[in-house]
C-alpha atoms as a PDB file:
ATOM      1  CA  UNK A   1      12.841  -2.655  12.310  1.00  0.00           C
ATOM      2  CA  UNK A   2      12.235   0.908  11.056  1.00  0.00           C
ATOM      3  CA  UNK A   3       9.768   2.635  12.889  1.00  0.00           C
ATOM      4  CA  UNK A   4       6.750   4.520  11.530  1.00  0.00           C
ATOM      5  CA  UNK A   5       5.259   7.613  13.216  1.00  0.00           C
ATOM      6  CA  UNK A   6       1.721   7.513  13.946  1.00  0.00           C
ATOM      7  CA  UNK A   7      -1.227   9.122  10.963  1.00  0.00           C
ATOM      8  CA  UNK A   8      -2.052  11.526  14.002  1.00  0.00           C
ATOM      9  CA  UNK A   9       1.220  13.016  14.061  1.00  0.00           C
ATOM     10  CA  UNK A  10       0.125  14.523  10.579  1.00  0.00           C
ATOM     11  CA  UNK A  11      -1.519  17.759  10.304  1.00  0.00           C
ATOM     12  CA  UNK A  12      -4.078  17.454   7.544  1.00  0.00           C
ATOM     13  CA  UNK A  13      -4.957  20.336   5.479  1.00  0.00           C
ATOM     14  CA  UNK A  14      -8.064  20.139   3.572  1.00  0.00           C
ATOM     15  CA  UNK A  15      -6.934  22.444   0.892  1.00  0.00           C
ATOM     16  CA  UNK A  16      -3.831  20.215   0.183  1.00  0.00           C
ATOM     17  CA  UNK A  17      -2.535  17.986  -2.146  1.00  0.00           C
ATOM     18  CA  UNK A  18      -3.876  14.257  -1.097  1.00  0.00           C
ATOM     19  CA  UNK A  19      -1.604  13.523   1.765  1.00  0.00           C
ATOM     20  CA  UNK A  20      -2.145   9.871   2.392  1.00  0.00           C
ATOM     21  CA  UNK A  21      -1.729   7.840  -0.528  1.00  0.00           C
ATOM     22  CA  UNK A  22      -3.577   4.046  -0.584  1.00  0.00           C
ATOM     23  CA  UNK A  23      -1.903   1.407  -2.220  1.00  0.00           C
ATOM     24  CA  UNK A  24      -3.858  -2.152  -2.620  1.00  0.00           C
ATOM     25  CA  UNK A  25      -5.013  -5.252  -5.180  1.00  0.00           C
ATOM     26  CA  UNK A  26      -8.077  -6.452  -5.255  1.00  0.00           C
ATOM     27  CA  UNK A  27     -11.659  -5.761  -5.814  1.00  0.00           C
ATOM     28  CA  UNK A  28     -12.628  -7.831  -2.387  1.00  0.00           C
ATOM     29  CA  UNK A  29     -10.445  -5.265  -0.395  1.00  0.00           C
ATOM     30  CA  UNK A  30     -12.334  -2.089  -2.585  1.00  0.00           C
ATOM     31  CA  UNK A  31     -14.868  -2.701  -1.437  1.00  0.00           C
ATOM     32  CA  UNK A  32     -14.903  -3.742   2.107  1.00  0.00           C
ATOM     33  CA  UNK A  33     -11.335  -3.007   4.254  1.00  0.00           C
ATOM     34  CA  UNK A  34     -11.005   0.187   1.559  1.00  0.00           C
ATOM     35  CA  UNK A  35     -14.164   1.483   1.740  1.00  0.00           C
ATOM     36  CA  UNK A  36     -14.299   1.683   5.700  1.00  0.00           C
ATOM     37  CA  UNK A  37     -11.036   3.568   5.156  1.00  0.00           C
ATOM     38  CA  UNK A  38     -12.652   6.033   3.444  1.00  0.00           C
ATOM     39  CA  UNK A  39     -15.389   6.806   5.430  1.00  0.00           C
ATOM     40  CA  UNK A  40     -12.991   6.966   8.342  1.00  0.00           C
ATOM     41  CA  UNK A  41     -10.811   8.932   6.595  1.00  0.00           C
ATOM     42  CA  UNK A  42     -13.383  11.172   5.226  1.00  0.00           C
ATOM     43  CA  UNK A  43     -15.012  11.328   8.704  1.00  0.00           C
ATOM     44  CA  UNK A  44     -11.896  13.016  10.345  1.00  0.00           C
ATOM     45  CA  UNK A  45     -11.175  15.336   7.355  1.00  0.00           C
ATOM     46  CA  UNK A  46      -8.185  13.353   6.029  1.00  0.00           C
ATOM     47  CA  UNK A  47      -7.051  14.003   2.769  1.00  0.00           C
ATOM     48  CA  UNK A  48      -6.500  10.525   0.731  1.00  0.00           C
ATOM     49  CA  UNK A  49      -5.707   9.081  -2.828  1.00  0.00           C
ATOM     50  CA  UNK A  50      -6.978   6.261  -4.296  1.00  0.00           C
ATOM     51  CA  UNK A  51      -7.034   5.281  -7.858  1.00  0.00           C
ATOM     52  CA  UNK A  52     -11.232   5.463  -8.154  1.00  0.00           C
ATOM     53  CA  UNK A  53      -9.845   9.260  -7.816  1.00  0.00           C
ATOM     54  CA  UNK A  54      -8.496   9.166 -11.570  1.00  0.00           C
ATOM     55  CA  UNK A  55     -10.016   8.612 -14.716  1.00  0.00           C
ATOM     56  CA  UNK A  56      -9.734   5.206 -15.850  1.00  0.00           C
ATOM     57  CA  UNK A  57      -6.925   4.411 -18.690  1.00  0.00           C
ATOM     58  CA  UNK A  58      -3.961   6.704 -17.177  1.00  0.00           C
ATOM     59  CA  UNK A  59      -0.239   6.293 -17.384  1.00  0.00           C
ATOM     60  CA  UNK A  60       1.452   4.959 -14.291  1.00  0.00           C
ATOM     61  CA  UNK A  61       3.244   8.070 -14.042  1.00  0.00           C
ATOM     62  CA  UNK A  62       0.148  10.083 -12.637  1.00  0.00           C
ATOM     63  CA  UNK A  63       0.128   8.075  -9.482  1.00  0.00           C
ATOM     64  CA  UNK A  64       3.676   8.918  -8.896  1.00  0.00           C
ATOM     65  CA  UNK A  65       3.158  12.115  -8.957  1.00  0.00           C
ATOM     66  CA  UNK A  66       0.608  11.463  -6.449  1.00  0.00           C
ATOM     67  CA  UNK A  67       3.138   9.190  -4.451  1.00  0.00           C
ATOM     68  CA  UNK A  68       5.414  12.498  -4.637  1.00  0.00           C
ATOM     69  CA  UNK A  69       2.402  14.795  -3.653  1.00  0.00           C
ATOM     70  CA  UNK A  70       1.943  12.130  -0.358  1.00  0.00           C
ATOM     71  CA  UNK A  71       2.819  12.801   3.087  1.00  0.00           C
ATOM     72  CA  UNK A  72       2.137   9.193   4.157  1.00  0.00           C
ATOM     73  CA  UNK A  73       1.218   5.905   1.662  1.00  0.00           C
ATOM     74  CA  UNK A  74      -0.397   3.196   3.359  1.00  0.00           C
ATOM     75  CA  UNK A  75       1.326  -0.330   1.485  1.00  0.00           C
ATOM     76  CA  UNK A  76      -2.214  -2.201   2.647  1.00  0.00           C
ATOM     77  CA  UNK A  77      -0.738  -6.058   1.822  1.00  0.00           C
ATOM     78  CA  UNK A  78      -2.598  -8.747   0.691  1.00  0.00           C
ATOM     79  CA  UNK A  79      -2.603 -12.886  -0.167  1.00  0.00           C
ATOM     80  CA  UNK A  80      -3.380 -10.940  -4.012  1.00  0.00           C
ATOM     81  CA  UNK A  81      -0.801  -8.022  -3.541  1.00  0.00           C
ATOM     82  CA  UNK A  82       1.446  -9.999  -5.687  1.00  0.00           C
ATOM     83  CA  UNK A  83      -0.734 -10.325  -8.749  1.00  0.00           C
ATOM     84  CA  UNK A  84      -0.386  -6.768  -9.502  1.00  0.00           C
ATOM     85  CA  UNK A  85       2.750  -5.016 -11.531  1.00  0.00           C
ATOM     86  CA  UNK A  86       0.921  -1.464 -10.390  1.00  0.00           C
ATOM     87  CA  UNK A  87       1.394  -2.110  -6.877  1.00  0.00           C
ATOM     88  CA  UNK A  88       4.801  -3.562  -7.052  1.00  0.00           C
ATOM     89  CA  UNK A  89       5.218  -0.893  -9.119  1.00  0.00           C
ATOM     90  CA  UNK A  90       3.886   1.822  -6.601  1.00  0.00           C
ATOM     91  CA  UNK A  91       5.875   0.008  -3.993  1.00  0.00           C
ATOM     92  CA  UNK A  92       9.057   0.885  -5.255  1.00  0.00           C
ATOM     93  CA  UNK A  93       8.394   3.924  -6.146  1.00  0.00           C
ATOM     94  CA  UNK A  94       7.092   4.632  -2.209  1.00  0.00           C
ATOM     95  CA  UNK A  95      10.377   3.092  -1.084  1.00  0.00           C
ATOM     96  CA  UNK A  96      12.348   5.719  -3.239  1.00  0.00           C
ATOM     97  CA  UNK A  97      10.758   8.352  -1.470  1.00  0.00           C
ATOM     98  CA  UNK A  98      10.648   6.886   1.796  1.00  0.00           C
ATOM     99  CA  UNK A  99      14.553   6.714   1.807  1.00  0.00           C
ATOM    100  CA  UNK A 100      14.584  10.408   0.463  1.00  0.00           C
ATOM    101  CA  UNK A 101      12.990  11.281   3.512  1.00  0.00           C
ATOM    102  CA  UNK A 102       9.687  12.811   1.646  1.00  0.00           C
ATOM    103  CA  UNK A 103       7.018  10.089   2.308  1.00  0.00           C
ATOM    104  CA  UNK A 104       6.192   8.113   5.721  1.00  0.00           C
ATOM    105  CA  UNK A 105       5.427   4.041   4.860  1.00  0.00           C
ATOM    106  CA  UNK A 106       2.774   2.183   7.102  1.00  0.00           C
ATOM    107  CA  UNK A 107       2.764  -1.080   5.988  1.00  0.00           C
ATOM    108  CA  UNK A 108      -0.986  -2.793   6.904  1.00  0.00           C
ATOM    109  CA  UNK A 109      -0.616  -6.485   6.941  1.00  0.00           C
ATOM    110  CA  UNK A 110      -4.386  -7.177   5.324  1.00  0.00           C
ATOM    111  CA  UNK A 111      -4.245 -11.058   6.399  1.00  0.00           C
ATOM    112  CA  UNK A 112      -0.544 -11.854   5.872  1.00  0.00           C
ATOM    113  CA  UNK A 113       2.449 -11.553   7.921  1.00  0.00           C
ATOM    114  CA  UNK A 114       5.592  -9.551   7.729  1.00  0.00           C
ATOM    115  CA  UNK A 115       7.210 -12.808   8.102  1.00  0.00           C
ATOM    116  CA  UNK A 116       5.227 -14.104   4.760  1.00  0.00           C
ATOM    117  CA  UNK A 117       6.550 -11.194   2.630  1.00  0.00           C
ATOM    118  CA  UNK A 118       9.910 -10.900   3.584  1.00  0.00           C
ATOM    119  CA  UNK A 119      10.428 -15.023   3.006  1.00  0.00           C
ATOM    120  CA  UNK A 120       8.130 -14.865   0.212  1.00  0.00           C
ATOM    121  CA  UNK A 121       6.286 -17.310   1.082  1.00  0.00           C
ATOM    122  CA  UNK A 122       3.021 -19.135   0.396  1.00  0.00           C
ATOM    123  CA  UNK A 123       0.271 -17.864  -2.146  1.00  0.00           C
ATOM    124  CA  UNK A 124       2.458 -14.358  -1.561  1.00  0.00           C
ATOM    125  CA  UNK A 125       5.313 -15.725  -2.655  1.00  0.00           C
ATOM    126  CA  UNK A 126       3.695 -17.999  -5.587  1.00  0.00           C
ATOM    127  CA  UNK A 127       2.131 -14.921  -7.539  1.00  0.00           C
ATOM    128  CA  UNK A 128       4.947 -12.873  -7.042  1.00  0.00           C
ATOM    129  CA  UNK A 129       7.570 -15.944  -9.042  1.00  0.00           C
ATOM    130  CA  UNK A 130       4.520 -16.180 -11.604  1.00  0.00           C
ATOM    131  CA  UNK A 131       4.462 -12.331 -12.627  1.00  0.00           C
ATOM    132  CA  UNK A 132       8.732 -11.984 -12.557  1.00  0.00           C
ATOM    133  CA  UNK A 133       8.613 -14.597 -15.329  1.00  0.00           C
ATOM    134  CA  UNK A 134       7.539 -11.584 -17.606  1.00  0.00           C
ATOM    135  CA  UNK A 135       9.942  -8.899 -16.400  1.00  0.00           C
ATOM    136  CA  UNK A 136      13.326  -7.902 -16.602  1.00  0.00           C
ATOM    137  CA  UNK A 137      15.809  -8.802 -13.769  1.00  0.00           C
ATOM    138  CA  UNK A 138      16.122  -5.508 -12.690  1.00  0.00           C
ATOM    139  CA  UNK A 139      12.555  -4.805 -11.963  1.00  0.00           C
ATOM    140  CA  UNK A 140      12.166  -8.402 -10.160  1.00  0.00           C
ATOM    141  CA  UNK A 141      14.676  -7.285  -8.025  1.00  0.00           C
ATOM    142  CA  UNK A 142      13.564  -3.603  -7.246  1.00  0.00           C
ATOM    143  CA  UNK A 143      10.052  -5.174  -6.730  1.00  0.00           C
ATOM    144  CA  UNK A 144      11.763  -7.844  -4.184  1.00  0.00           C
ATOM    145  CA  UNK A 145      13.916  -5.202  -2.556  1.00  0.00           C
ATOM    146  CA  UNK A 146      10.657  -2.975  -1.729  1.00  0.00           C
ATOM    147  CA  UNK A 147       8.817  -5.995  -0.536  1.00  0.00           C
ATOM    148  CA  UNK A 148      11.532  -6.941   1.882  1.00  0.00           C
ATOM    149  CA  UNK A 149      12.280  -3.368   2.460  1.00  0.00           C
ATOM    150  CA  UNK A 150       8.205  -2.506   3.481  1.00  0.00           C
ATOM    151  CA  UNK A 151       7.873  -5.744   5.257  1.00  0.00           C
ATOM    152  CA  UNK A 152      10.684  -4.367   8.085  1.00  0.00           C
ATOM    153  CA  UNK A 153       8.663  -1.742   9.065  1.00  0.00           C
ATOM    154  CA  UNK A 154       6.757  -1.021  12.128  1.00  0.00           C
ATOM    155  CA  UNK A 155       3.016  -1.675  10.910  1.00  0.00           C
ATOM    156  CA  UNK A 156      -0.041  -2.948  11.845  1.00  0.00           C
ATOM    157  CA  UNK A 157      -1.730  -6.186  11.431  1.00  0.00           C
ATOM    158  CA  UNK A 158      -5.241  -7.552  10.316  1.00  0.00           C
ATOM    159  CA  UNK A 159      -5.514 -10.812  10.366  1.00  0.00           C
ATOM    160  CA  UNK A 160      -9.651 -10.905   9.134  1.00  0.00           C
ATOM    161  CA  UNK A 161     -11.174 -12.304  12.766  1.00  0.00           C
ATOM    162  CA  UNK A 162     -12.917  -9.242  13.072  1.00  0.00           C
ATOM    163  CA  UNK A 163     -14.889  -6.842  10.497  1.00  0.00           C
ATOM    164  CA  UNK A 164     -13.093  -4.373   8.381  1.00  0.00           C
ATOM    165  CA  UNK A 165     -15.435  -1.692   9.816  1.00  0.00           C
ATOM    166  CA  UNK A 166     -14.372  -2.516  13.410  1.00  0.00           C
ATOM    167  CA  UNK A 167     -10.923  -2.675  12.486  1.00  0.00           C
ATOM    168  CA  UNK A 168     -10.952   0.643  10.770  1.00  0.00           C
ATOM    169  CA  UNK A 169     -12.631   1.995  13.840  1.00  0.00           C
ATOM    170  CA  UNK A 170     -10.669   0.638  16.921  1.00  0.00           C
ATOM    171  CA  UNK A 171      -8.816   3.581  18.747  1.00  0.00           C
ATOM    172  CA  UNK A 172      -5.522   2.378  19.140  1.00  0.00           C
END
């Protein structure tokens, strides 16, 4: 498995570019798990990106750039991660960067397993052979190879028995 270095090892500088970008689906995670994030992050003067950053309406290519602008993306997986060409979209563009050595990948395992996305398996799995039925091959496969890719690496896991807040809060 690859192994991710820890947020703390991260100098933060307020003045920067966002350095930790957030990629997620679903309005259920905005606005629990996501929103704790914030405040946590925002509490210890880390600078983030999340789409509720941007106007509504832009072209894909503006969170790239803030992908590229990143220091560290958190891949925050979900039963719904799936549903969304964005994320997949997001992923693969995190993995390019990743393997260029400019971005750091912590994968969050938001009540799934590693073991779920790299079989694709279950409701993970389902959504993800419902939405390649309206792409090209070679997107299906980038999208599979980032899944698989993402899912190998070192990351931490949520499986929902305790509150989002809590979970956000634990000192590890």
């Amino acid at each position: 498995m690859k192994k991710s270095p820890s947020l703390r090892s991260y100098s933060m500088d307020a003045s920067a570019q966002p350095q930790v970008f957030i990629n997620f689906r679903g309005a259920e995670l905005r606005h629990s798990f996501i929103g704790h994030l914030k405040k946590a992050f925002e509490r210890n003067g880390i600078n983030f990106f999340i789409d509720t950053n941007e106007q509504k309406g832009l072209n894909q290519k503006v969170f790239f750039k803030r992908i590229e602008e990143s220091k560290i993306a958190l891949a925050i997986f979900s039963p719904r991660y799936t549903e969304s060409r964005w994320c997949l979209d997001e992923l693969v563009k995190m993995k390019e960067c990743m393997e260029a050595n400019k971005l750091v990948i912590v994968p969050i395992f938001y009540k799934v397993t590693p073991y779920t996305i790299q079989g694709l398996m279950g409701d993970f799995g389902d959504k993800l052979r419902e939405l390649v039925k309206y792409v090209d091959d070679v997107r299906e496969k980038k999208w599979t190879e980032a899944l698989k890719y993402a899912s190998t690496i070192i990351g931490i896991n949520y499986d929902g028995k305790r509150y989002g807040i809590g979970f956000v809060n634990h000192k590890r």
